[in-house]
Short mmCIF file of C-alpha atoms in Angstrom, two decimals:
data_model
loop_
_atom_site.label_atom_id
_atom_site.label_comp_id
_atom_site.label_asym_id
_atom_site.label_seq_id
_atom_site.Cartn_x
_atom_site.Cartn_y
_atom_site.Cartn_z
CA MET A 242 14.51 1.29 -2.41
CA ILE A 243 10.84 0.47 -2.50
CA LYS A 244 9.49 1.13 -5.97
CA ALA A 245 5.78 0.57 -5.40
CA VAL A 246 3.15 -0.52 -2.90
CA MET A 247 0.01 -2.09 -4.30
CA ILE A 248 -3.12 -3.61 -2.89
CA ILE A 249 -4.88 -5.64 -5.57
CA SER A 250 -8.09 -7.62 -5.15
CA THR A 251 -8.17 -11.27 -6.13
CA GLN A 252 -10.26 -10.18 -9.14
CA GLY A 253 -7.41 -7.94 -10.38
CA GLN A 254 -8.85 -4.58 -9.23
CA ALA A 255 -6.28 -2.09 -7.95
CA ARG A 256 -7.39 -0.95 -4.49
CA LEU A 257 -4.30 1.09 -3.61
CA LEU A 258 -1.39 2.12 -5.80
CA LYS A 259 1.59 4.08 -4.56
CA PHE A 260 4.58 4.41 -6.89
CA TYR A 261 7.82 5.92 -5.61
CA GLU A 262 9.20 6.31 -9.13
CA PHE A 263 7.06 8.19 -11.64
CA GLN A 264 4.90 5.98 -13.82
CA PRO A 265 2.30 7.42 -16.22
CA PRO A 266 -1.27 6.18 -15.55
CA GLU A 267 -1.24 3.87 -18.59
CA LYS A 268 1.98 2.27 -17.38
CA GLN A 269 0.53 1.92 -13.86
CA GLN A 270 -2.43 -0.04 -15.21
CA GLU A 271 -0.10 -2.24 -17.28
CA ILE A 272 2.01 -2.89 -14.17
CA VAL A 273 -1.10 -3.86 -12.16
CA ARG A 274 -2.19 -6.27 -14.92
CA ASN A 275 1.28 -7.83 -15.08
CA VAL A 276 1.62 -8.12 -11.30
CA TYR A 277 -1.85 -9.62 -10.98
CA GLY A 278 -1.04 -12.06 -13.79
CA ALA A 279 2.17 -13.09 -12.04
CA LEU A 280 0.47 -13.59 -8.66
CA SER A 281 -2.93 -15.03 -9.52
CA GLY A 282 -1.57 -18.16 -11.15
CA ARG A 283 0.81 -19.06 -8.32
CA PRO A 284 0.02 -22.02 -6.07
CA GLU A 285 -0.43 -21.29 -2.35
CA ASN A 286 2.54 -23.42 -1.29
CA VAL A 287 5.24 -21.42 -3.13
CA SER A 288 7.45 -18.57 -1.99
CA SER A 289 6.04 -15.05 -1.53
CA PHE A 290 8.95 -13.62 -3.53
CA VAL A 291 8.75 -13.09 -7.29
CA ASP A 292 11.31 -11.76 -9.76
CA ALA A 293 9.83 -8.64 -11.37
CA GLU A 294 12.56 -7.66 -13.81
CA SER A 295 10.18 -7.99 -16.76
CA ILE A 296 7.70 -5.65 -15.03
CA PHE A 297 9.84 -3.00 -13.27
CA GLY A 298 13.32 -3.47 -14.69
CA GLN A 299 16.57 -5.09 -13.71
CA GLY A 300 17.13 -6.03 -10.07
CA THR A 301 13.50 -5.67 -9.03
CA ARG A 302 11.60 -8.17 -6.92
CA LEU A 303 8.07 -8.45 -5.61
CA VAL A 304 7.05 -9.67 -2.21
CA TYR A 305 3.39 -10.29 -1.56
CA LYS A 306 1.00 -11.61 1.00
CA GLN A 307 -2.56 -12.67 0.26
CA MET A 308 -5.02 -11.81 3.01
CA ALA A 309 -8.63 -12.82 2.34
CA THR A 310 -9.53 -11.19 -1.02
CA LEU A 311 -6.51 -8.86 -1.23
CA TYR A 312 -2.93 -9.12 -2.40
CA PHE A 313 -0.58 -6.78 -0.51
CA VAL A 314 2.38 -6.29 -2.86
CA PHE A 315 5.65 -4.41 -2.42
CA ALA A 316 8.03 -3.94 -5.36
CA PHE A 317 11.63 -3.19 -4.40
CA ASP A 318 15.15 -3.22 -5.78
CA ASN A 319 18.05 -5.39 -4.67
CA SER A 320 19.17 -2.88 -2.01
CA GLU A 321 16.28 -4.02 0.23
CA ASN A 322 16.13 -7.24 2.23
CA GLU A 323 13.35 -9.59 1.09
CA LEU A 324 12.44 -10.76 4.59
CA ALA A 325 12.39 -7.17 5.85
CA MET A 326 9.90 -6.33 3.08
CA LEU A 327 7.73 -9.30 4.05
CA ASP A 328 7.83 -8.09 7.65
CA LEU A 329 6.92 -4.56 6.47
CA ILE A 330 3.81 -5.97 4.79
CA GLN A 331 2.94 -7.66 8.08
CA VAL A 332 3.39 -4.38 9.99
CA PHE A 333 1.26 -2.56 7.40
CA VAL A 334 -1.54 -5.13 7.68
CA GLU A 335 -1.36 -5.16 11.50
CA THR A 336 -1.57 -1.36 11.55
CA LEU A 337 -4.60 -1.46 9.25
CA ASP A 338 -6.20 -4.11 11.47
CA LYS A 339 -5.70 -1.95 14.56
CA CYS A 340 -6.99 1.11 12.76
CA PHE A 341 -10.07 -0.49 11.17
CA LYS A 342 -10.72 -3.34 13.63
CA ASN A 343 -10.03 -6.27 11.29
CA VAL A 344 -9.48 -4.64 7.91
CA CYS A 345 -11.42 -5.85 4.88
CA GLU A 346 -11.64 -4.87 1.22
CA LEU A 347 -14.44 -2.38 1.89
CA ASP A 348 -12.26 -0.56 4.45
CA VAL A 349 -9.57 -0.22 1.79
CA ILE A 350 -12.06 1.08 -0.78
CA PHE A 351 -13.88 3.59 1.42
CA ASN A 352 -10.95 4.80 3.55
CA PHE A 353 -8.26 5.21 0.91
CA ASN A 354 -7.20 8.60 2.34
CA LYS A 355 -6.46 7.06 5.73
CA LEU A 356 -4.67 4.20 4.00
CA HIS A 357 -2.40 6.64 2.17
CA THR A 358 -1.74 8.52 5.42
CA ILE A 359 -0.75 5.30 7.19
CA LEU A 360 1.49 4.34 4.28
CA ASP A 361 3.06 7.82 4.25
CA GLU A 362 3.87 7.45 7.95
CA MET A 363 5.67 4.18 7.18
CA ILE A 364 7.40 4.90 3.87
CA LEU A 365 8.72 8.21 2.56
CA GLY A 366 10.18 8.46 -0.92
CA GLY A 367 10.66 4.70 -1.13
CA GLN A 368 12.53 4.49 2.19
CA VAL A 369 11.13 2.91 5.35
CA ILE A 370 10.88 5.54 8.09
CA ASP A 371 8.78 3.85 10.78
CA THR A 372 7.68 0.30 11.57
CA ASN A 373 6.11 0.81 15.00
CA SER A 374 2.38 0.33 14.41
CA GLU A 375 1.39 1.93 17.74
CA GLN A 376 3.36 5.07 16.94
CA ILE A 377 1.98 5.17 13.38
CA ILE A 378 -1.59 4.97 14.69
CA GLN A 379 -0.87 7.76 17.20
CA GLN A 380 0.47 9.97 14.41
CA VAL A 381 -2.52 9.26 12.14
CA ASP A 382 -4.92 9.93 15.03
CA GLU A 383 -3.12 13.21 15.72
CA ILE A 384 -3.43 14.26 12.08
CA THR A 385 -7.13 13.38 12.15
CA ARG A 386 -7.63 15.29 15.43
CA ILE A 387 -5.89 18.39 14.06
CA GLU A 388 -7.92 18.16 10.87
CA LYS A 389 -11.19 17.98 12.80
CA SER A 390 -10.26 20.96 14.98
CA SER A 391 -9.35 23.08 11.97
CA SER A 392 -12.15 23.93 9.60
CA THR A 393 -9.90 25.49 6.94
CA THR A 394 -6.88 23.20 6.72
CA SER A 395 -7.01 19.61 5.58
CA LEU A 396 -3.87 17.60 6.27
CA VAL A 397 -5.46 14.39 4.99
CA PRO A 398 -6.86 14.98 1.50
CA LYS A 399 -10.59 14.62 1.08
CA SER A 400 -12.24 13.11 -1.93
CA ILE A 401 -12.99 15.37 -4.88
CA SER A 402 -16.74 15.20 -4.29
CA ALA A 403 -16.35 16.14 -0.60
CA ARG A 404 -14.01 18.98 -1.51
CA PHE A 405 -16.53 20.57 -3.85
CA GLY A 406 -19.57 19.82 -1.66
CA ARG A 407 -21.21 17.29 -3.97
#
């Protein structure tokens, strides 16, 4: 089972956090600090797999991929295949690239709702449900189209300030 998906900047700022097991906010920040500490000191020529038992508990591993100024990190237990998780990161990044035309850190910051929607189309409750990036983009576009046609219902959550008209 996937325990968490994180996008962390190379400065240690959390850009996206999605936990599939409840973690209080204080614990989430501690996890981000520990994950960033584990990844930032690693040389570029080492494996993308890291034991994370001290961070998440027994049998947990991290797989990560650094793209430009972002770490894409998946935490998972020993029931998942490491190479499949690395491939899932690649599918996630490719989907973001297709959606945002060469994704960058600013896209992640300013389009976090769309990011969560894409992630929700790929992973549900810690289980992978879809890895076809074309199909995921079609589903996200359909949700966006329905949202635009409906003035009362929002399927993709808006920011707090947009919700209250600020």
